[in-house]
mmCIF file of C-alpha atoms in Angstrom:
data_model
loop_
_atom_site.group_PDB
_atom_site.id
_atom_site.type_symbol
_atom_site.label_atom_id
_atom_site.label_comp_id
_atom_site.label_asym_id
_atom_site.label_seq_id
_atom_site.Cartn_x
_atom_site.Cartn_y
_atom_site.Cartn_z
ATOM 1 C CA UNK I 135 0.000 0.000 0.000
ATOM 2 C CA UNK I 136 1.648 3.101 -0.910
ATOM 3 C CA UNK I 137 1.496 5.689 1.839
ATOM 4 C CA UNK I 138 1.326 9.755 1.140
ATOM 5 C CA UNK I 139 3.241 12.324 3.734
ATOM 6 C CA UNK I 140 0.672 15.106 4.241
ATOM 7 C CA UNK I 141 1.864 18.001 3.024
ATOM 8 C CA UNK I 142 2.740 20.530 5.938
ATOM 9 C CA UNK I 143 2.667 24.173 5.712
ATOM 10 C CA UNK I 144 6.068 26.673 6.346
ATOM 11 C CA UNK I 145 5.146 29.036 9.096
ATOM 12 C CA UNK I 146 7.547 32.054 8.715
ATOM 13 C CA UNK I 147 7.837 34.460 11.988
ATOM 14 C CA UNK I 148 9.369 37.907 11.738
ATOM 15 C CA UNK I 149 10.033 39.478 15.204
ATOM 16 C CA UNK I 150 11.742 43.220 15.785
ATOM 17 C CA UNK I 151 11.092 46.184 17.742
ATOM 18 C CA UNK I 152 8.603 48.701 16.354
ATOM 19 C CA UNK I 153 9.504 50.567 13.652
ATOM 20 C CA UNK I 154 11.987 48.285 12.075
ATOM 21 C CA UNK I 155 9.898 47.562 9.167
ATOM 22 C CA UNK I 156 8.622 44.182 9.449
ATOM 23 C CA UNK I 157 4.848 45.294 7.291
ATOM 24 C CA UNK I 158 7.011 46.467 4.361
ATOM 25 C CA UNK I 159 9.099 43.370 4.276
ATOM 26 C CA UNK I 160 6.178 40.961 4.714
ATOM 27 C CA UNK I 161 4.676 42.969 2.118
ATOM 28 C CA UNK I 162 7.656 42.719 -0.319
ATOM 29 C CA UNK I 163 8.177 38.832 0.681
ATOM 30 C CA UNK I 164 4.147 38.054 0.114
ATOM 31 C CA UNK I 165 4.528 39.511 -3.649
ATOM 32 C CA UNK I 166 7.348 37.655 -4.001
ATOM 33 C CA UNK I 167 5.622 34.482 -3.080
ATOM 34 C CA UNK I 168 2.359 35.495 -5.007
ATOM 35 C CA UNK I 169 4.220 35.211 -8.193
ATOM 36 C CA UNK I 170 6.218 32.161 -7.563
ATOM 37 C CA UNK I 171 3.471 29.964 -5.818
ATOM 38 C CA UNK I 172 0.074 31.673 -6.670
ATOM 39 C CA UNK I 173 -0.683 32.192 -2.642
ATOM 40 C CA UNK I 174 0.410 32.867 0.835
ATOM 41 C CA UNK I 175 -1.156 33.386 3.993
ATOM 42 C CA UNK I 176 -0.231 36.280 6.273
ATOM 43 C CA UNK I 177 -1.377 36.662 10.411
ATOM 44 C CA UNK I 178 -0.740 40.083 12.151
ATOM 45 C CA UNK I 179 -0.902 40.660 15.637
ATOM 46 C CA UNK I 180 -1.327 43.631 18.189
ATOM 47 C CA UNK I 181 -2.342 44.386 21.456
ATOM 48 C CA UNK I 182 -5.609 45.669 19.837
ATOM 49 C CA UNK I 183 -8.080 45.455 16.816
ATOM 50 C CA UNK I 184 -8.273 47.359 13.762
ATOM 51 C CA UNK I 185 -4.194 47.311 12.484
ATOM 52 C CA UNK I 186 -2.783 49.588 10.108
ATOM 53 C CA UNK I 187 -0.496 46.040 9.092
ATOM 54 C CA UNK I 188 -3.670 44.593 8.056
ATOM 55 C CA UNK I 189 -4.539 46.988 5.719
ATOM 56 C CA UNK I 190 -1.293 47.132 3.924
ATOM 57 C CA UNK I 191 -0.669 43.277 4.094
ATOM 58 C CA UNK I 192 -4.435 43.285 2.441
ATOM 59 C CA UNK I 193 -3.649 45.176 -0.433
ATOM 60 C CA UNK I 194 -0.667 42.805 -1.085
ATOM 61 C CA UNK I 195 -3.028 40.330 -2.499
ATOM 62 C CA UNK I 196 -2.631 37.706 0.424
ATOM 63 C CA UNK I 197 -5.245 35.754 2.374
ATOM 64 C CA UNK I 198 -4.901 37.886 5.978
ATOM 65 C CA UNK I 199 -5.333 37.165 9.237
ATOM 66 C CA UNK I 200 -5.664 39.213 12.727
ATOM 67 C CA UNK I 201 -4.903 38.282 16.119
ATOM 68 C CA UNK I 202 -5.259 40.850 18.630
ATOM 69 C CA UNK I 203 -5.761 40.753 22.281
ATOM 70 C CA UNK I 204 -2.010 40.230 22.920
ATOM 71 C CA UNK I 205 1.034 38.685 21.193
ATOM 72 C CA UNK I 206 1.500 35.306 19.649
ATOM 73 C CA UNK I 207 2.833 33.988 22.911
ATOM 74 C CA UNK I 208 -0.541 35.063 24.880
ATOM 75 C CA UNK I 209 -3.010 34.312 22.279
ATOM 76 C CA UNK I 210 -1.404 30.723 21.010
ATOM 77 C CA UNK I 211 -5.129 29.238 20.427
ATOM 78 C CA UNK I 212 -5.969 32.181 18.587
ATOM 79 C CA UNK I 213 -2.514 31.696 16.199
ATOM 80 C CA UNK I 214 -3.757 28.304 15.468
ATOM 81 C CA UNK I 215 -7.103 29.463 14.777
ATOM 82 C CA UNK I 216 -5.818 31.788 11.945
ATOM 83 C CA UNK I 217 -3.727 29.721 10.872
ATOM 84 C CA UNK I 218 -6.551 26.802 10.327
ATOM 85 C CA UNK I 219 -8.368 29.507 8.732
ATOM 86 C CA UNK I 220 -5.991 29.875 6.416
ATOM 87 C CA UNK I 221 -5.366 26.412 5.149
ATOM 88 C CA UNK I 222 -9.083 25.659 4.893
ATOM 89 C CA UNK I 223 -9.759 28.937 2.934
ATOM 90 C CA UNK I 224 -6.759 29.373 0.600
ATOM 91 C CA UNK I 225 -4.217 26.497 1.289
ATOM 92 C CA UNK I 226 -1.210 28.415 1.338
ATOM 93 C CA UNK I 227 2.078 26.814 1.332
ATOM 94 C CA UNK I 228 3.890 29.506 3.154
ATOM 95 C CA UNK I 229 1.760 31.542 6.231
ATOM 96 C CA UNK I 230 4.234 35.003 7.096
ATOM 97 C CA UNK I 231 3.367 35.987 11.292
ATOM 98 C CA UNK I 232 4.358 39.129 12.475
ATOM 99 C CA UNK I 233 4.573 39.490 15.797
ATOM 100 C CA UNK I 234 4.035 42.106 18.302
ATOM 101 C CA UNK I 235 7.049 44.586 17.859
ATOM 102 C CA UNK I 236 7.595 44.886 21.464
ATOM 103 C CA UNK I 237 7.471 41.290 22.295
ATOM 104 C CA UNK I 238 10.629 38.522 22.878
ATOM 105 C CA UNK I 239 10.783 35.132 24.300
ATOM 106 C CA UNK I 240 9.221 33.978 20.914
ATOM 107 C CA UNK I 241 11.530 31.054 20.480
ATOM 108 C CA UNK I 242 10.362 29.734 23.475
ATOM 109 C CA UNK I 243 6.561 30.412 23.318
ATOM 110 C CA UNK I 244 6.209 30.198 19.927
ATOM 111 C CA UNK I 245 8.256 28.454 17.476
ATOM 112 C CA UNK I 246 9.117 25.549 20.158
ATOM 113 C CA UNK I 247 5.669 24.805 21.679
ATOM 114 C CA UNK I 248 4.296 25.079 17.133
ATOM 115 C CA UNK I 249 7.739 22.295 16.302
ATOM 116 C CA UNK I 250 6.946 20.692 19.250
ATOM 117 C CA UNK I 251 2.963 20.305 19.478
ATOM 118 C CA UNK I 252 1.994 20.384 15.852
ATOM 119 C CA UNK I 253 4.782 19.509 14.298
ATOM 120 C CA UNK I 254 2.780 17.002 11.986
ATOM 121 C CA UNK I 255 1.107 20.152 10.427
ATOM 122 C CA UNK I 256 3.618 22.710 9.819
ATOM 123 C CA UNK I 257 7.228 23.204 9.687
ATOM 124 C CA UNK I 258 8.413 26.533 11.030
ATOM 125 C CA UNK I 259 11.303 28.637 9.187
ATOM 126 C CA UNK I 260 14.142 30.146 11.335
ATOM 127 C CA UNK I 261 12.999 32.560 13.429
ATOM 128 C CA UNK I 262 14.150 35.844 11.767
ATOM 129 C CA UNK I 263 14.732 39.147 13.845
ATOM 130 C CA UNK I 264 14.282 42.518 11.444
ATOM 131 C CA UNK I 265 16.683 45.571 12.783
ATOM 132 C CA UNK I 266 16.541 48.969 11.742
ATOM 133 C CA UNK I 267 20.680 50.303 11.943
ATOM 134 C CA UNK I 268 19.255 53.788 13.165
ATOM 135 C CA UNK I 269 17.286 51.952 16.363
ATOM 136 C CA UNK I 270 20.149 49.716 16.893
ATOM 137 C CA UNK I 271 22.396 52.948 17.141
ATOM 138 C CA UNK I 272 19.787 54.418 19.489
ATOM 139 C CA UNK I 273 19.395 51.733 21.699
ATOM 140 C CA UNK I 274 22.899 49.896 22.059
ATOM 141 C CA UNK I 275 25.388 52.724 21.468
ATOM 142 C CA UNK I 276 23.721 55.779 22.479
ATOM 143 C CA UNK I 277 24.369 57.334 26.347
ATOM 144 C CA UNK I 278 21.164 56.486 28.170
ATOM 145 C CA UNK I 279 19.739 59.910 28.533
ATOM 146 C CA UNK I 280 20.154 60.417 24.479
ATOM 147 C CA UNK I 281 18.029 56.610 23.976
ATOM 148 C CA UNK I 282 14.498 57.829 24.238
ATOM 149 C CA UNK I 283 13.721 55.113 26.094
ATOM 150 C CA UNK I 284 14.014 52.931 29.298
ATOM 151 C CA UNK I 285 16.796 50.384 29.896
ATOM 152 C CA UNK I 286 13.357 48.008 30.335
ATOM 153 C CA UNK I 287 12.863 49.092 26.490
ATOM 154 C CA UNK I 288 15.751 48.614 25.769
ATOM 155 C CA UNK I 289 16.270 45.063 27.367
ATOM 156 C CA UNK I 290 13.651 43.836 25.063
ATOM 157 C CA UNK I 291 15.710 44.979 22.183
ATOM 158 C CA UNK I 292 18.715 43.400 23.086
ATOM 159 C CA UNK I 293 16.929 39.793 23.819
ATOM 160 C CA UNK I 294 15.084 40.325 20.858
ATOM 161 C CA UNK I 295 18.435 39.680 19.276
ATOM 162 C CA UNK I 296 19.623 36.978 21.427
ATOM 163 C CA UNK I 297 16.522 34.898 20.020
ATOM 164 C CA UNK I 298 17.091 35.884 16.591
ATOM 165 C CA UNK I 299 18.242 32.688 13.818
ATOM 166 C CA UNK I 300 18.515 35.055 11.404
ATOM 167 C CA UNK I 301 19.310 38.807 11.813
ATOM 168 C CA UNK I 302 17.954 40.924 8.712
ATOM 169 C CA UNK I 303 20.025 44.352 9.015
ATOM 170 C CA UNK I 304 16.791 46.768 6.941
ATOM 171 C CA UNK I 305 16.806 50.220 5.335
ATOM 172 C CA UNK I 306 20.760 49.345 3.648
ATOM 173 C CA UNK I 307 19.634 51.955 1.344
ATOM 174 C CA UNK I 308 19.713 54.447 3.455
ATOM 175 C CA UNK I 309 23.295 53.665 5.142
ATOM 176 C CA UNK I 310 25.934 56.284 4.055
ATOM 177 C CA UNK I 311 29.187 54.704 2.910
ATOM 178 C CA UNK I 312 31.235 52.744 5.319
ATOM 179 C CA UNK I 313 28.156 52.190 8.000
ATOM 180 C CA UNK I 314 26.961 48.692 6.736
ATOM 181 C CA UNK I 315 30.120 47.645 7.607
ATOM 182 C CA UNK I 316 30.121 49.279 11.091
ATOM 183 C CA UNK I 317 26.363 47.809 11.979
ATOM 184 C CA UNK I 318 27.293 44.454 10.904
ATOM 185 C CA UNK I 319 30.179 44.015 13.126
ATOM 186 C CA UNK I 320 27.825 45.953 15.912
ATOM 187 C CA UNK I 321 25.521 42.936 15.660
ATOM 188 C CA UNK I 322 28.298 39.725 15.171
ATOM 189 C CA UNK I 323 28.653 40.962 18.669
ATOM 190 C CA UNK I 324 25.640 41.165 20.019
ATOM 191 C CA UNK I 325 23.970 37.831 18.402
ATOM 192 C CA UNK I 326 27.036 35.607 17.664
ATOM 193 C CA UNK I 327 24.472 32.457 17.166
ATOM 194 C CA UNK I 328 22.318 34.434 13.995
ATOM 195 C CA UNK I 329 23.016 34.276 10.710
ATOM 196 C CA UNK I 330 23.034 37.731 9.047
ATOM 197 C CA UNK I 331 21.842 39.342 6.147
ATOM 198 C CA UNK I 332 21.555 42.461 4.963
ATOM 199 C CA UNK I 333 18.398 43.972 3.096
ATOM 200 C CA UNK I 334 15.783 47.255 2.103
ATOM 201 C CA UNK I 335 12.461 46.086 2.332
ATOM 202 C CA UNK I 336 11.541 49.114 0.307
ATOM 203 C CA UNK I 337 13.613 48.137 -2.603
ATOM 204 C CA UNK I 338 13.203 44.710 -2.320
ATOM 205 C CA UNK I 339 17.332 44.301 -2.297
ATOM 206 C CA UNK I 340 17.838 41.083 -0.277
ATOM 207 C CA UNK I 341 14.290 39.796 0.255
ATOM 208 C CA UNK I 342 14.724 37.032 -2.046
ATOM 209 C CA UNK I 343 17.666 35.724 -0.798
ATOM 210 C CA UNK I 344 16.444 35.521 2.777
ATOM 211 C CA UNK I 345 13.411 33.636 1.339
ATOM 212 C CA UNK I 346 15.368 31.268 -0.075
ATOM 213 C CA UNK I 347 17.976 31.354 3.134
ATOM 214 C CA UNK I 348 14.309 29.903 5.320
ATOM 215 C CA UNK I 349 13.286 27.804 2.762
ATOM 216 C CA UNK I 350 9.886 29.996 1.859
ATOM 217 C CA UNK I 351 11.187 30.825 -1.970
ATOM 218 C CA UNK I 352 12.654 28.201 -4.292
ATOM 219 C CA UNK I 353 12.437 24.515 -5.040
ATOM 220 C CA UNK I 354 15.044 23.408 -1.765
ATOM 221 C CA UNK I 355 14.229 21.966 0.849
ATOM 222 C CA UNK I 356 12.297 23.619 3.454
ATOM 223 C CA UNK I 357 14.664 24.384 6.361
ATOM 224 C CA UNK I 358 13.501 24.410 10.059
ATOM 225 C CA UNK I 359 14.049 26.370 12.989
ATOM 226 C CA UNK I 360 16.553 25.587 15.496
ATOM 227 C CA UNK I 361 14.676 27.443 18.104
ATOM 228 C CA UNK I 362 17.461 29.916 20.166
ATOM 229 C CA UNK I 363 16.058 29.452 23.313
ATOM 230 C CA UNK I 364 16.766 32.761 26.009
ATOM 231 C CA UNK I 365 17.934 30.906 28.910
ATOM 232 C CA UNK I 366 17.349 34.266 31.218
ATOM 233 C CA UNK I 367 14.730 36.451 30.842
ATOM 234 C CA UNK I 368 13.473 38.350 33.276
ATOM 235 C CA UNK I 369 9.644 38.747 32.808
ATOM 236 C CA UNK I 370 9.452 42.046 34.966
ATOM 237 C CA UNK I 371 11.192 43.837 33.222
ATOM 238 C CA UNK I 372 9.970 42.775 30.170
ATOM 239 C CA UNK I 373 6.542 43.543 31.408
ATOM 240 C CA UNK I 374 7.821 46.781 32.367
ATOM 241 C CA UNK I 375 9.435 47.731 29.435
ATOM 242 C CA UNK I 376 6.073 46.967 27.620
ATOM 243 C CA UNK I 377 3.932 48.945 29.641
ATOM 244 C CA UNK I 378 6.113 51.525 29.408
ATOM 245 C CA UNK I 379 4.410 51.826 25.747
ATOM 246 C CA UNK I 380 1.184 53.516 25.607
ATOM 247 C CA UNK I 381 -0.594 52.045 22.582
ATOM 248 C CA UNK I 382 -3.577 53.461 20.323
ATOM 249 C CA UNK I 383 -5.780 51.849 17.826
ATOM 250 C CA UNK I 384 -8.129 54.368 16.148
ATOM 251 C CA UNK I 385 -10.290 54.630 13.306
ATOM 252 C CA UNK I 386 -12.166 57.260 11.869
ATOM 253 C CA UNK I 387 -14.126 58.534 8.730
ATOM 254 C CA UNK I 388 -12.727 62.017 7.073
ATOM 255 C CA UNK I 389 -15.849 63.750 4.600
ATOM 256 C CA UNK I 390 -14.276 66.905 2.696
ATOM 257 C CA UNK I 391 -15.949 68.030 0.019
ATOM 258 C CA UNK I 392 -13.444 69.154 -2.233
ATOM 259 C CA UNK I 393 -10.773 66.310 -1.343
ATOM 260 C CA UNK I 394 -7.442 66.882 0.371
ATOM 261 C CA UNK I 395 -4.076 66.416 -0.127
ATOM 262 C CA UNK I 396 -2.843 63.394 2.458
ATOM 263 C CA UNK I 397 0.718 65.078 3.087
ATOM 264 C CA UNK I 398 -1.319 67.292 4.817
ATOM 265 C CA UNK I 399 -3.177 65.143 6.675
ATOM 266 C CA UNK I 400 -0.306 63.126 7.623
ATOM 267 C CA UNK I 401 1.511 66.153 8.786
ATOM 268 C CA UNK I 402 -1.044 67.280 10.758
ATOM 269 C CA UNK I 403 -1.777 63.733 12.371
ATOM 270 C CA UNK I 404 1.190 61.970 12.850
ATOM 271 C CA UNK I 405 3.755 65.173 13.714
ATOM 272 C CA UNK I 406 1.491 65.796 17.413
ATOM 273 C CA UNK I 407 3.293 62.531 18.812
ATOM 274 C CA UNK I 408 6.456 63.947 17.310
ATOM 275 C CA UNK I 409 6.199 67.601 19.328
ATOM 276 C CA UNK I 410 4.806 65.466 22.660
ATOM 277 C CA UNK I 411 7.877 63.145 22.362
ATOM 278 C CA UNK I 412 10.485 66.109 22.244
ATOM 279 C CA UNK I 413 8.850 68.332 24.532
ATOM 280 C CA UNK I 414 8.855 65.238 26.902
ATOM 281 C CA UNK I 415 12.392 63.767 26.204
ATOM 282 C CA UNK I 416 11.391 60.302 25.108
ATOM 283 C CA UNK I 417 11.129 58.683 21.802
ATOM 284 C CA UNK I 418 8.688 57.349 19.174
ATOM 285 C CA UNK I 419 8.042 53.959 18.873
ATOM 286 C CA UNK I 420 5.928 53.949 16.119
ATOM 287 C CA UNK I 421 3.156 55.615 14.804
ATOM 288 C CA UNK I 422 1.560 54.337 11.588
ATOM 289 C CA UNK I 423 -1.588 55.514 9.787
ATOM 290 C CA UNK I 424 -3.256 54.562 6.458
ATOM 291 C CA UNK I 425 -6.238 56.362 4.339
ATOM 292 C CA UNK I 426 -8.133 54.799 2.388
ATOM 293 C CA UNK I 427 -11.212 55.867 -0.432
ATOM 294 C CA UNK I 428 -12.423 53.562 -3.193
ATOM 295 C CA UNK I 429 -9.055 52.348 -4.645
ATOM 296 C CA UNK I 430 -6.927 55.228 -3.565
ATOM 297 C CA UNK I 431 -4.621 54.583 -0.780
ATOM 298 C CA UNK I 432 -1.701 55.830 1.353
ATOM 299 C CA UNK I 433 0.247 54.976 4.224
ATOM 300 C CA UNK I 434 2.632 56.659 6.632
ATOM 301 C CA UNK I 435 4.973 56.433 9.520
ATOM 302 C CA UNK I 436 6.471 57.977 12.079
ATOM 303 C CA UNK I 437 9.614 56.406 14.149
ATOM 304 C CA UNK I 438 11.589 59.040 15.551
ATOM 305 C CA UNK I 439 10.755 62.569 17.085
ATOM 306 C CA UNK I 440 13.332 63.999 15.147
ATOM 307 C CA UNK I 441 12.801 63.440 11.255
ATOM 308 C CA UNK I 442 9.010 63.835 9.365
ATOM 309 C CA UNK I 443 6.473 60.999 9.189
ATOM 310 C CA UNK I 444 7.601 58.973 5.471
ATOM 311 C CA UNK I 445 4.648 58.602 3.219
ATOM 312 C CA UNK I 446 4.082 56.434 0.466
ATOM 313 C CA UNK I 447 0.995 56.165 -1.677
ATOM 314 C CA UNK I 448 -1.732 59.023 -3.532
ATOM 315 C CA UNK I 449 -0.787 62.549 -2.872
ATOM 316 C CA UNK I 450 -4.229 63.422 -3.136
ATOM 317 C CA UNK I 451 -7.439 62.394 -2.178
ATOM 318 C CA UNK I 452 -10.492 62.886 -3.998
ATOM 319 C CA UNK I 453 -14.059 64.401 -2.113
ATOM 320 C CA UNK I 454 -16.440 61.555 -0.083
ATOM 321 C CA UNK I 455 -15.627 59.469 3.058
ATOM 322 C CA UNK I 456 -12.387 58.371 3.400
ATOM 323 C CA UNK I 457 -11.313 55.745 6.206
ATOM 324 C CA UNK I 458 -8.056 56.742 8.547
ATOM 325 C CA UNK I 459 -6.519 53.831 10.561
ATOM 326 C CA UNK I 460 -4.069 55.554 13.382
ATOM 327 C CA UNK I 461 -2.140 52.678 14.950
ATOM 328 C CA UNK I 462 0.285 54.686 17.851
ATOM 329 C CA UNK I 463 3.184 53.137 20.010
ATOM 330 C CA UNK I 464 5.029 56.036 22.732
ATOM 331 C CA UNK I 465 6.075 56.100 25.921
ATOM 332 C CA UNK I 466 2.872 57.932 27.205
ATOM 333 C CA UNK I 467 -0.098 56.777 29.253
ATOM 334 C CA UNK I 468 -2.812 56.224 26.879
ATOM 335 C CA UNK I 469 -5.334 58.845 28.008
ATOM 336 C CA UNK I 470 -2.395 61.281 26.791
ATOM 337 C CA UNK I 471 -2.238 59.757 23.740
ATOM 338 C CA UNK I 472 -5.837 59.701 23.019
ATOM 339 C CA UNK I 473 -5.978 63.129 24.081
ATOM 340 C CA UNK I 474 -3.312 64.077 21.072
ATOM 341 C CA UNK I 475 -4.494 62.076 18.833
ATOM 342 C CA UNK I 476 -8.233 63.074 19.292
ATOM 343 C CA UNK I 477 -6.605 66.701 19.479
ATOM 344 C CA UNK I 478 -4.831 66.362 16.137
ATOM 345 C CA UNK I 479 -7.574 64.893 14.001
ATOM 346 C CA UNK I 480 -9.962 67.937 14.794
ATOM 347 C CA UNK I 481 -7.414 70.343 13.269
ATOM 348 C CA UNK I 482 -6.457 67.916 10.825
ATOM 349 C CA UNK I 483 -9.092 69.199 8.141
ATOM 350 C CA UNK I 484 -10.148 73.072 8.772
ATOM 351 C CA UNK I 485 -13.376 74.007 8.648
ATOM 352 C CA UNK I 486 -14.132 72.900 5.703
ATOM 353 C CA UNK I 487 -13.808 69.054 6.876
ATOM 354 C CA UNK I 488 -15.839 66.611 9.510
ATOM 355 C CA UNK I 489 -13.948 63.481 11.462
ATOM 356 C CA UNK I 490 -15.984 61.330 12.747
ATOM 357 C CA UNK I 491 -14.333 58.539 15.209
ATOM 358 C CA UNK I 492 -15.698 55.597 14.750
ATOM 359 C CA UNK I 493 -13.585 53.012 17.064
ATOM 360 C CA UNK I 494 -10.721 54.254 19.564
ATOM 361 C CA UNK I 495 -8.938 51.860 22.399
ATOM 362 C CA UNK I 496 -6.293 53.097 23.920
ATOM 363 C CA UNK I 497 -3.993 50.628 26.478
ATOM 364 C CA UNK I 498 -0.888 49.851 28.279
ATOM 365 C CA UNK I 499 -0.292 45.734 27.630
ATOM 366 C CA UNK I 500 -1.055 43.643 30.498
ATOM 367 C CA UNK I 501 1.577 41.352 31.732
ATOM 368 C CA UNK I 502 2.928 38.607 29.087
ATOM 369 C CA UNK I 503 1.178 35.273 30.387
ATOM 370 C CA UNK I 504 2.792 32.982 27.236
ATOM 371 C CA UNK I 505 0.141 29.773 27.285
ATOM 372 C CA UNK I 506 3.332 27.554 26.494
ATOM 373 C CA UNK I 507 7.242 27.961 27.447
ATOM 374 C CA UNK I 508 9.358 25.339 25.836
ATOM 375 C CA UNK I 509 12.950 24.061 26.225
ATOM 376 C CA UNK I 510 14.071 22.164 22.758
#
């Protein structure tokens, strides 16, 4: 009697702190694997509903999936769920998860408890770690009172590293001469187990040869995760360094009659968090916001106090309703950052403009309670 292996599907996790750019490499990866297999699965996560990464990953073409509540870790059941979802809807061969950017300990919670539990249903890539070289300045070489942030913040930053399989170094094109060099010795050091690349989401340079490296792109074998599992971590101060993060989910309907142009929305939105960061001396996390009307779209982001939000999409928007999604991550409690984001979207449009909110939650996480922790 001839006997048939099921075929299992390649989970692919990309961890990294906020900002680093995991949506646009997902994004970029999930084209990628459009064209070459015909489908993919993606599952975002968050602390809350209604995700700017959604939205984006949407528009890539891929079957999408949300789990909010918590990260990965907290919400395990709820991964499986979308994942299931998935499989039974589209059949993917590859689902891409991108976790909470202010979680670690994923190795543990995540990729060992999915090799070791359900291992006759997936195989999961080498957990990948994304790093943006300006954060990793800010964070590891940077005097404390220049960081921005906590040494709790910046604890999970560093064991997000020690976790990492593979490091991707992101936003090479915007390195001046001689820096890749200096960032790549930077991290040698600081995750001597990972394997390291070097890539820009945004131009794509790279993505296909990490694919490839994790087995998600190409006719090789798929190659598994050798989980890197923290042998110290200390959950208080992760918890701490989390909470220190005030987080924001908004959305909201814009009517102008004569249309607008969404630099100056985005502007007017996004650069509030900016002034409250600097007049406060902390840092942005992140602060992310799409528009969206008919087919016309945009997104933007902000990720440091100090530079203007990037935008990418339509310059200009055309009259009728048009959908914001604000997705915020500072170091402020989140009554404060309701208060400027409410405060920012009623001078966002003059006079001649109406916002009306439709959905706004506003939190500090809750304590990571991971519903496995496994040794390999």
């Amino acid at each position: 009697m001839l006997e048939f292996e099921m075929r299992k599907t390649h989970l692919v996790f990309v961890g990294g702190f906020l900002g680093a750019g995991k949506t646009t490499l997902l994004k970029r990866a999930a084209e990628l694997l459009l064209e070459a297999q015909g489908n993919v699965g993606l599952i975002t996560n968050d602390q809350a509903e209604n995700l700017v990464d959604t939205q984006i990953l949407a528009d890539a073409g891929g079957s999408v999936e949300e789990v909010a509540g918590g990260c990965f870790c907290c919400r395990f059941d709820q991964l499986l769920d979308a994942s299931d979802r998935l499989i039974k809807e589209r059949d993917p061969d590859v689902i891409l998860g991108e976790p909470v950017g202010s979680c670690t300990d994923v190795s543990a919670t995540v990729i060992a408890p999915l090799q070791r539990l359900h291992g006759d249903r997936f195989t999961v890539a080498p957990f990948t770690v994304l790093v943006d070289p300006r954060r990793l300045r800010q964070a590891l070489l940077a005097p404390p009172s220049e960081r921005g942030f906590s040494d709790d913040v910046v604890y999970i930053f560093a064991k997000q590293l020690q976790e990492a399989e593979i490091v991707l170094l992101n936003k090479t094109d915007l390195l001046e001469p001689g820096e890749l060099a200096t960032f790549e010795a930077l991290l040698r050091e600081r995750a001597p187990q990972a394997r390291l690349l070097a890539i820009s989401a945004l131009t794509g340079d790279g993505v296909a040869t990490w694919l490839e490296a994790i087995g998600a792109l190409g006719s090789g074998p798929r190659t598994e995760a050798n989980p890197q599992i923290l042998e110290e971590i200390d959950y208080d101060r992760y918890a701490a360094g989390e909470a220190e993060l005030g987080w924001l989910n908004l959305t909201a309907e814009l009517d102008v009659p004569g249309g607008f142009s969404s630099r100056d929305v985005v502007d007017a939105v996004l650069q509030p968090f900016g002034d409250a960061a600097r007049e406060g001396g902390f840092e942005v996390a992140h602060v992310k916001l799409t528009l969206v009307n008919a087919d016309t779209f945009c997104h933007a982001n902000l990720v440091s106090a100090d530079r203007p939000p990037a935008i990418r999409g339509a310059a200009k928007f055309a009259g009728g309703s048009t959908r914001l999604i604000l997705n915020a991550r500072v170091p402020m409690a989140p009554d404060e950052l309701e208060f400027v984001a409410k405060g920012a979207l009623a001078r966002a449009l003059g006079q001649d403009g109406v916002v009306s909110i439709r959905q706004v939650r506003s939190l500090s996480p809750a304590y990571p309670d991971p519903t496995h922790r496994l040794a390999v």
